[in-house]
Short mmCIF file of C-alpha atoms in Angstrom, two decimals:
data_model
loop_
_atom_site.label_atom_id
_atom_site.label_comp_id
_atom_site.label_asym_id
_atom_site.label_seq_id
_atom_site.Cartn_x
_atom_site.Cartn_y
_atom_site.Cartn_z
CA UNK A 1 94.14 68.80 97.27
CA UNK A 2 97.14 70.21 95.33
CA UNK A 3 97.63 72.20 91.69
CA UNK A 4 100.78 70.50 89.92
CA UNK A 5 103.33 72.76 90.51
CA UNK A 6 104.23 73.32 87.42
CA UNK A 7 101.59 75.41 86.68
CA UNK A 8 103.18 77.97 88.38
CA UNK A 9 106.26 77.27 86.37
CA UNK A 10 104.45 77.21 83.31
CA UNK A 11 102.21 80.63 84.04
CA UNK A 12 106.01 82.64 84.18
CA UNK A 13 107.66 81.12 80.91
CA UNK A 14 104.38 81.94 79.27
CA UNK A 15 104.98 85.36 80.85
CA UNK A 16 108.76 85.39 80.02
CA UNK A 17 108.29 84.38 76.01
CA UNK A 18 105.53 87.43 75.52
CA UNK A 19 108.85 89.61 76.32
CA UNK A 20 111.03 87.20 73.63
CA UNK A 21 108.48 87.04 70.44
CA UNK A 22 110.66 86.56 67.84
CA UNK A 23 113.42 83.56 69.31
CA UNK A 24 113.02 79.64 70.12
CA UNK A 25 113.53 79.99 73.32
CA UNK A 26 115.06 76.02 75.33
CA UNK A 27 113.70 74.54 78.00
CA UNK A 28 116.78 74.53 79.35
CA UNK A 29 116.79 78.46 79.40
CA UNK A 30 113.82 78.68 80.75
CA UNK A 31 114.70 76.46 83.42
CA UNK A 32 118.01 78.43 84.19
CA UNK A 33 116.21 81.79 84.43
CA UNK A 34 114.46 80.03 87.74
CA UNK A 35 116.87 77.52 88.36
CA UNK A 36 114.20 75.23 87.84
CA UNK A 37 115.21 71.39 87.19
CA UNK A 38 115.28 71.31 82.89
CA UNK A 39 114.09 68.07 82.28
CA UNK A 40 110.79 68.66 84.76
CA UNK A 41 110.47 71.79 82.75
CA UNK A 42 110.59 70.35 79.34
CA UNK A 43 107.42 68.36 79.89
CA UNK A 44 105.36 71.52 81.61
CA UNK A 45 106.38 73.03 77.76
CA UNK A 46 105.69 69.55 75.78
CA UNK A 47 101.91 70.10 77.71
CA UNK A 48 102.00 73.38 76.29
CA UNK A 49 102.77 72.15 73.19
CA UNK A 50 100.18 69.20 73.18
CA UNK A 51 97.78 72.53 74.41
CA UNK A 52 98.45 74.44 71.75
CA UNK A 53 99.85 77.52 73.25
CA UNK A 54 103.39 76.85 72.56
CA UNK A 55 104.67 75.64 69.79
CA UNK A 56 108.16 73.81 69.64
CA UNK A 57 111.19 73.82 67.13
CA UNK A 58 113.43 70.99 67.41
CA UNK A 59 117.22 71.10 66.72
CA UNK A 60 120.17 72.52 68.53
CA UNK A 61 118.78 75.81 67.25
CA UNK A 62 114.90 75.13 68.73
CA UNK A 63 112.85 75.66 71.74
CA UNK A 64 109.55 77.02 72.77
CA UNK A 65 107.43 80.01 71.63
CA UNK A 66 104.02 81.51 72.47
CA UNK A 67 102.05 79.84 69.63
CA UNK A 68 99.15 82.07 69.96
CA UNK A 69 98.55 85.67 70.67
CA UNK A 70 98.79 86.13 74.72
CA UNK A 71 95.35 87.79 74.76
CA UNK A 72 94.23 84.23 73.74
CA UNK A 73 96.27 82.27 76.31
CA UNK A 74 94.05 82.60 79.40
CA UNK A 75 95.20 80.91 82.73
CA UNK A 76 93.05 78.57 82.42
CA UNK A 77 94.20 77.10 79.36
CA UNK A 78 97.31 76.23 80.82
CA UNK A 79 95.62 75.33 84.54
CA UNK A 80 94.49 72.26 82.05
CA UNK A 81 97.39 71.77 80.12
CA UNK A 82 99.27 70.78 83.06
CA UNK A 83 97.13 69.50 86.08
CA UNK A 84 94.01 68.03 83.62
CA UNK A 85 90.47 69.18 82.83
CA UNK A 86 88.96 67.18 85.96
CA UNK A 87 86.97 68.94 88.58
CA UNK A 88 88.66 69.06 91.96
CA UNK A 89 85.24 68.20 94.05
CA UNK A 90 84.00 64.37 91.84
CA UNK A 91 80.71 63.70 93.00
CA UNK A 92 80.65 59.76 92.77
CA UNK A 93 76.96 60.17 92.82
CA UNK A 94 77.05 57.80 96.51
CA UNK A 95 72.75 59.12 96.82
CA UNK A 96 72.48 56.28 93.94
CA UNK A 97 73.40 53.79 96.28
CA UNK A 98 71.35 55.34 99.32
CA UNK A 99 67.19 54.42 99.82
CA UNK A 100 65.57 55.49 96.85
CA UNK A 101 68.60 55.60 94.26
CA UNK A 102 67.73 55.30 90.80
CA UNK A 103 69.98 53.85 87.98
CA UNK A 104 69.03 55.82 85.69
CA UNK A 105 69.11 59.22 87.83
CA UNK A 106 72.41 61.67 87.00
CA UNK A 107 72.79 62.68 90.52
CA UNK A 108 75.85 64.69 88.93
CA UNK A 109 73.01 67.23 88.25
CA UNK A 110 70.06 66.50 90.41
CA UNK A 111 72.81 66.45 94.09
CA UNK A 112 71.97 69.64 95.60
CA UNK A 113 76.02 69.10 97.33
CA UNK A 114 76.65 68.28 93.69
CA UNK A 115 75.34 71.26 92.61
CA UNK A 116 76.92 73.86 94.93
CA UNK A 117 80.30 72.07 94.70
CA UNK A 118 80.25 72.72 91.49
CA UNK A 119 79.26 75.65 91.15
CA UNK A 120 81.64 77.34 93.12
CA UNK A 121 83.63 75.29 90.98
CA UNK A 122 82.34 76.38 87.66
CA UNK A 123 83.02 79.80 89.01
CA UNK A 124 86.59 79.13 89.54
CA UNK A 125 87.98 78.26 86.54
CA UNK A 126 85.40 81.48 85.06
CA UNK A 127 87.71 83.31 86.88
CA UNK A 128 90.84 81.79 85.94
CA UNK A 129 88.86 81.40 82.26
CA UNK A 130 89.13 85.05 81.83
CA UNK A 131 92.25 86.32 82.87
CA UNK A 132 94.96 86.69 80.21
CA UNK A 133 98.75 86.37 79.96
CA UNK A 134 97.87 89.01 78.08
CA UNK A 135 96.74 91.15 81.74
CA UNK A 136 99.34 89.20 83.95
CA UNK A 137 101.77 90.95 81.16
CA UNK A 138 100.09 94.30 81.16
CA UNK A 139 100.13 94.69 85.35
CA UNK A 140 103.94 92.94 85.53
CA UNK A 141 104.65 95.85 83.23
CA UNK A 142 102.71 98.89 85.22
CA UNK A 143 104.17 97.29 88.19
CA UNK A 144 107.84 96.24 87.58
CA UNK A 145 108.58 98.94 84.50
CA UNK A 146 112.23 96.55 84.18
CA UNK A 147 111.46 93.63 84.20
CA UNK A 148 111.00 93.35 80.15
CA UNK A 149 113.78 94.68 79.43
CA UNK A 150 116.30 92.96 81.70
CA UNK A 151 114.51 90.08 80.67
CA UNK A 152 114.86 89.85 77.10
CA UNK A 153 118.80 91.15 78.79
CA UNK A 154 118.97 87.51 80.86
CA UNK A 155 117.93 85.66 77.82
CA UNK A 156 120.56 87.53 75.44
CA UNK A 157 123.28 86.36 77.62
CA UNK A 158 123.85 90.17 79.90
CA UNK A 159 122.67 89.23 83.43
CA UNK A 160 121.46 92.07 84.20
CA UNK B 1 94.64 67.94 91.59
CA UNK B 2 91.86 66.55 93.44
CA UNK B 3 89.49 66.97 96.94
CA UNK B 4 89.57 64.10 98.98
CA UNK B 5 86.57 61.78 97.99
CA UNK B 6 85.50 62.14 101.68
CA UNK B 7 84.27 65.47 101.53
CA UNK B 8 81.16 63.86 98.97
CA UNK B 9 80.09 61.65 102.11
CA UNK B 10 80.90 63.86 104.94
CA UNK B 11 78.62 66.86 103.50
CA UNK B 12 75.77 64.33 102.77
CA UNK B 13 76.51 62.59 106.92
CA UNK B 14 76.63 66.37 108.22
CA UNK B 15 72.64 66.62 106.62
CA UNK B 16 71.67 63.55 106.64
CA UNK B 17 72.43 64.28 110.69
CA UNK B 18 70.72 66.98 110.43
CA UNK B 19 67.22 65.36 110.27
CA UNK B 20 68.41 63.26 112.82
CA UNK B 21 68.79 65.83 115.37
CA UNK B 22 67.61 63.91 119.08
CA UNK B 23 69.91 60.47 118.18
CA UNK B 24 73.90 60.27 118.27
CA UNK B 25 74.21 57.86 115.17
CA UNK B 26 77.08 55.40 114.26
CA UNK B 27 79.63 55.33 111.81
CA UNK B 28 78.27 52.17 110.32
CA UNK B 29 74.94 53.27 110.05
CA UNK B 30 75.51 56.64 108.77
CA UNK B 31 78.27 54.44 106.13
CA UNK B 32 75.44 52.23 104.89
CA UNK B 33 73.12 54.83 104.70
CA UNK B 34 75.07 54.59 101.26
CA UNK B 35 76.69 51.64 101.22
CA UNK B 36 80.21 53.03 101.84
CA UNK B 37 83.31 51.58 103.69
CA UNK B 38 82.98 51.97 107.40
CA UNK B 39 86.07 51.94 108.79
CA UNK B 40 86.65 55.20 106.23
CA UNK B 41 83.37 56.79 106.50
CA UNK B 42 84.46 57.12 110.10
CA UNK B 43 87.78 58.27 109.93
CA UNK B 44 85.92 61.45 108.64
CA UNK B 45 83.20 61.42 110.81
CA UNK B 46 86.30 61.87 113.49
CA UNK B 47 88.25 64.74 111.10
CA UNK B 48 84.88 66.31 111.49
CA UNK B 49 84.18 66.10 115.50
CA UNK B 50 88.04 67.14 115.83
CA UNK B 51 86.93 70.47 113.65
CA UNK B 52 83.57 71.46 116.35
CA UNK B 53 81.38 70.04 113.52
CA UNK B 54 80.81 66.71 114.76
CA UNK B 55 80.38 65.72 118.58
CA UNK B 56 81.18 62.20 119.20
CA UNK B 57 79.48 59.98 121.96
CA UNK B 58 81.63 57.11 122.93
CA UNK B 59 80.14 53.11 123.58
CA UNK B 60 77.65 51.06 122.93
CA UNK B 61 74.53 53.20 122.56
CA UNK B 62 77.29 56.11 120.95
CA UNK B 63 77.50 57.76 117.36
CA UNK B 64 78.06 61.16 116.32
CA UNK B 65 75.75 64.39 115.87
CA UNK B 66 76.26 67.52 114.93
CA UNK B 67 77.86 69.60 117.28
CA UNK B 68 76.86 73.46 116.12
CA UNK B 69 73.15 74.73 114.70
CA UNK B 70 73.23 73.85 110.81
CA UNK B 71 73.49 78.04 109.88
CA UNK B 72 76.74 77.42 111.45
CA UNK B 73 78.58 74.79 109.50
CA UNK B 74 79.40 76.40 105.85
CA UNK B 75 80.33 74.07 103.28
CA UNK B 76 84.02 75.56 103.06
CA UNK B 77 84.38 73.80 106.88
CA UNK B 78 83.64 71.01 105.76
CA UNK B 79 85.87 71.09 102.95
CA UNK B 80 88.53 71.91 105.29
CA UNK B 81 88.04 69.73 107.51
CA UNK B 82 88.75 66.93 105.29
CA UNK B 83 90.79 67.95 102.49
CA UNK B 84 93.17 70.41 104.77
CA UNK B 85 93.50 73.85 104.72
CA UNK B 86 96.10 74.20 101.83
CA UNK B 87 95.49 76.58 98.65
CA UNK B 88 95.24 74.21 95.96
CA UNK B 89 97.85 76.79 93.79
CA UNK B 90 101.04 76.42 96.27
CA UNK B 91 102.69 79.52 94.96
CA UNK B 92 106.84 77.90 95.60
CA UNK B 93 108.07 81.69 95.05
CA UNK B 94 110.72 81.35 91.95
CA UNK B 95 111.06 84.66 91.13
CA UNK B 96 113.32 85.19 94.33
CA UNK B 97 116.06 82.60 92.26
CA UNK B 98 115.46 84.81 88.91
CA UNK B 99 117.40 87.20 88.60
CA UNK B 100 116.79 90.13 90.94
CA UNK B 101 115.40 87.74 92.56
CA UNK B 102 115.18 89.20 96.06
CA UNK B 103 115.66 86.97 99.64
CA UNK B 104 113.37 88.85 101.91
CA UNK B 105 110.21 89.56 99.73
CA UNK B 106 107.20 88.01 100.35
CA UNK B 107 106.66 87.18 96.23
CA UNK B 108 103.03 85.20 97.58
CA UNK B 109 102.08 88.90 97.88
CA UNK B 110 103.85 90.65 95.15
CA UNK B 111 103.96 88.38 92.64
CA UNK B 112 101.05 89.54 89.79
CA UNK B 113 101.03 85.52 88.60
CA UNK B 114 100.31 84.43 91.92
CA UNK B 115 97.85 87.33 92.64
CA UNK B 116 95.74 85.99 90.02
CA UNK B 117 95.65 82.26 91.06
CA UNK B 118 94.91 83.63 95.10
CA UNK B 119 92.52 86.02 94.72
CA UNK B 120 90.16 83.44 91.84
CA UNK B 121 90.81 80.61 94.70
CA UNK B 122 89.85 82.50 97.63
CA UNK B 123 86.69 83.47 95.62
CA UNK B 124 86.06 80.21 95.48
CA UNK B 125 86.46 79.35 99.19
CA UNK B 126 84.12 82.70 99.91
CA UNK B 127 81.79 81.01 98.12
CA UNK B 128 82.36 77.27 100.22
CA UNK B 129 82.43 79.45 103.07
CA UNK B 130 78.74 81.17 102.02
CA UNK B 131 76.69 78.18 101.78
CA UNK B 132 75.52 76.22 104.46
CA UNK B 133 74.75 73.06 105.21
CA UNK B 134 71.31 74.44 106.39
CA UNK B 135 71.24 76.39 102.85
CA UNK B 136 71.53 72.65 101.17
CA UNK B 137 68.80 71.09 103.62
CA UNK B 138 67.02 73.94 102.54
CA UNK B 139 67.10 73.25 99.42
CA UNK B 140 66.42 69.36 99.80
CA UNK B 141 63.03 70.04 101.17
CA UNK B 142 61.80 72.49 98.80
CA UNK B 143 62.72 69.92 95.36
CA UNK B 144 62.21 66.52 97.30
CA UNK B 145 60.49 66.91 100.03
CA UNK B 146 59.97 63.11 100.61
CA UNK B 147 63.61 63.35 102.05
CA UNK B 148 63.91 64.21 105.65
CA UNK B 149 60.34 61.69 106.22
CA UNK B 150 62.16 59.07 103.94
CA UNK B 151 65.61 60.02 105.92
CA UNK B 152 64.42 59.33 109.47
CA UNK B 153 62.34 56.34 108.57
CA UNK B 154 65.60 54.97 107.10
CA UNK B 155 67.55 55.33 110.78
CA UNK B 156 64.62 53.84 112.46
CA UNK B 157 64.93 51.20 110.97
CA UNK B 158 62.49 51.33 108.42
CA UNK B 159 63.67 50.86 105.05
CA UNK B 160 61.13 52.70 102.98
#
């Protein structure tokens, strides 16, 4: 089980965009910041745009910006936009093919194995839903106070 | 992100083996119970054996048995045995390649995005570690009291 590696890139890019609120930032520049492959990061940024997390401005001066306040973007929003909405544990309802199995029962609800797995995963998703990009930005600013200004200066072309 | 489908099969097989403590059950019989592909289920049962969850007896009268008490087999043990121990979110430490990145820093520990993702996942694993096969068996026996006897009878060749 492996989450799409683009989740890490997307989270970092959204955090960086919080410190660049006045500009549309090209994918190539967001990628260069971490030496990531630009075409692949661009795909992730397009997925975030389709999910309403970023807005995209076309053209030579174009790029990506946050489409919502950081308080309104959860970590789960980004995970789902990049990695998809499917649960990791997918109950295939094998009880239906067992002795006494019933064609009309929803075993995803009645099977106690399925319930155990899905409850744990739901709690994990709830924790990711409760964490926002604003929370992460606030923690970074408390822990590494120079980061916002260093990030802004890098994107303005003045490498720190 | 998708967990190996064998996790579902392995959980069900371990629960069924709780009701058949006196016998080594062949993979083909465990597979036939849910109409699963026997060769593939056998692979999962071998993985459970390598993990010390099952014991395997070779030969024509051979098969699989629980190697530990159900109270000592957590759901996480089975997930790790079948799906592997790796975290779903794998921090590739992209901060290292960013401005000010440091070759010796362990960004899996210092990066606040990594911390957020890993803490949530750790809590999910803790929840799976706290749930045992004995817990699931007890819930099944409370909710579907006929299941243990029906399962035993099926494996003894008397279809219910």
